[in-house]
Amino acid sequence: MTVPEPSTSHILPDRIKLDRSFDINRLCSDVKEVVSTLQQQFYIYYSAIPLARNVAQPSTHDWAAEPMLKGCHYLQEIFSGFETEITSIRLMRLEAGAVLKEHTDPTLDAELREVVRLTLPVFSDDLVAFYLNGTVVPMQPGELWYLKLSERHSVENNSAVERINMSIDVAWNPWVERWLNANVTG
């Protein structure tokens, strides 16, 4: 019988700010390009926009072949840097004044060693609050975060502008485990 390699993921906190941040101007420019191509420019409350899925080898993937990412060179560069399968990339839009009620996503927990969701805020405002386990996560545009979304979380957009976060779901592997553990602060 093979014994699995020991994991320290069970001691991970519910939020980790990762050691990658992105050029917010380039990021916003690419995301504006994506949003401008949508047939339905207006939406009510909440909208998830799929950008790509099931990318086995991000570093060699033909990102330009993804319909939503044509011309989005900075996003292609960002995604190419992941050393694990990307199972899903989506833009998560929340309209001004909207609230995403408290809920859990039971499968989005590094402890399960399956899929890990990374969150990259793109358009936000000081009046947007992302709550995890009852406390605000101080995410800023351009920062990359791991959030244990199997725990209670909600979003309040008390601003006059829409909030757009990018959700990047990646497959658990040793690279992800090392990356998360290396970013845990005492």
PDB file of N, CA and C in Angstrom, residues 30 57 68 76 86 104 111 160:
ATOM      1  N   ASP A  30      -6.949  44.531 -20.082  1.00  0.00           N
ATOM      2  CA  ASP A  30      -7.356  43.249 -20.665  1.00  0.00           C
ATOM      3  C   ASP A  30      -8.775  42.870 -20.246  1.00  0.00           C
ATOM      4  N   GLN A  57      -1.690  22.177 -19.549  1.00  0.00           N
ATOM      5  CA  GLN A  57      -0.321  22.707 -19.517  1.00  0.00           C
ATOM      6  C   GLN A  57      -0.338  24.216 -19.778  1.00  0.00           C
ATOM      7  N   MET A  68     -12.393  34.161 -25.537  1.00  0.00           N
ATOM      8  CA  MET A  68     -12.526  35.318 -24.651  1.00  0.00           C
ATOM      9  C   MET A  68     -11.188  35.996 -24.372  1.00  0.00           C
ATOM     10  N   GLN A  76      -2.918  36.312 -20.816  1.00  0.00           N
ATOM     11  CA  GLN A  76      -2.258  35.110 -21.319  1.00  0.00           C
ATOM     12  C   GLN A  76      -0.921  34.895 -20.607  1.00  0.00           C
ATOM     13  N   ILE A  86      -5.022  24.322 -14.929  1.00  0.00           N
ATOM     14  CA  ILE A  86      -6.039  25.319 -14.587  1.00  0.00           C
ATOM     15  C   ILE A  86      -7.371  24.716 -15.006  1.00  0.00           C
ATOM     16  N   THR A 104     -21.240  28.772   1.365  1.00  0.00           N
ATOM     17  CA  THR A 104     -19.991  28.008   1.335  1.00  0.00           C
ATOM     18  C   THR A 104     -19.884  27.295  -0.011  1.00  0.00           C
ATOM     19  N   GLU A 111      -7.383  21.766   1.773  1.00  0.00           N
ATOM     20  CA  GLU A 111      -7.282  20.564   2.594  1.00  0.00           C
ATOM     21  C   GLU A 111      -7.747  19.315   1.844  1.00  0.00           C
ATOM     22  N   ALA A 160     -20.584  52.500  -5.840  1.00  0.00           N
ATOM     23  CA  ALA A 160     -21.386  52.893  -6.999  1.00  0.00           C
ATOM     24  C   ALA A 160     -20.851  52.284  -8.291  1.00  0.00           C
TER      25      ALA A 160
END
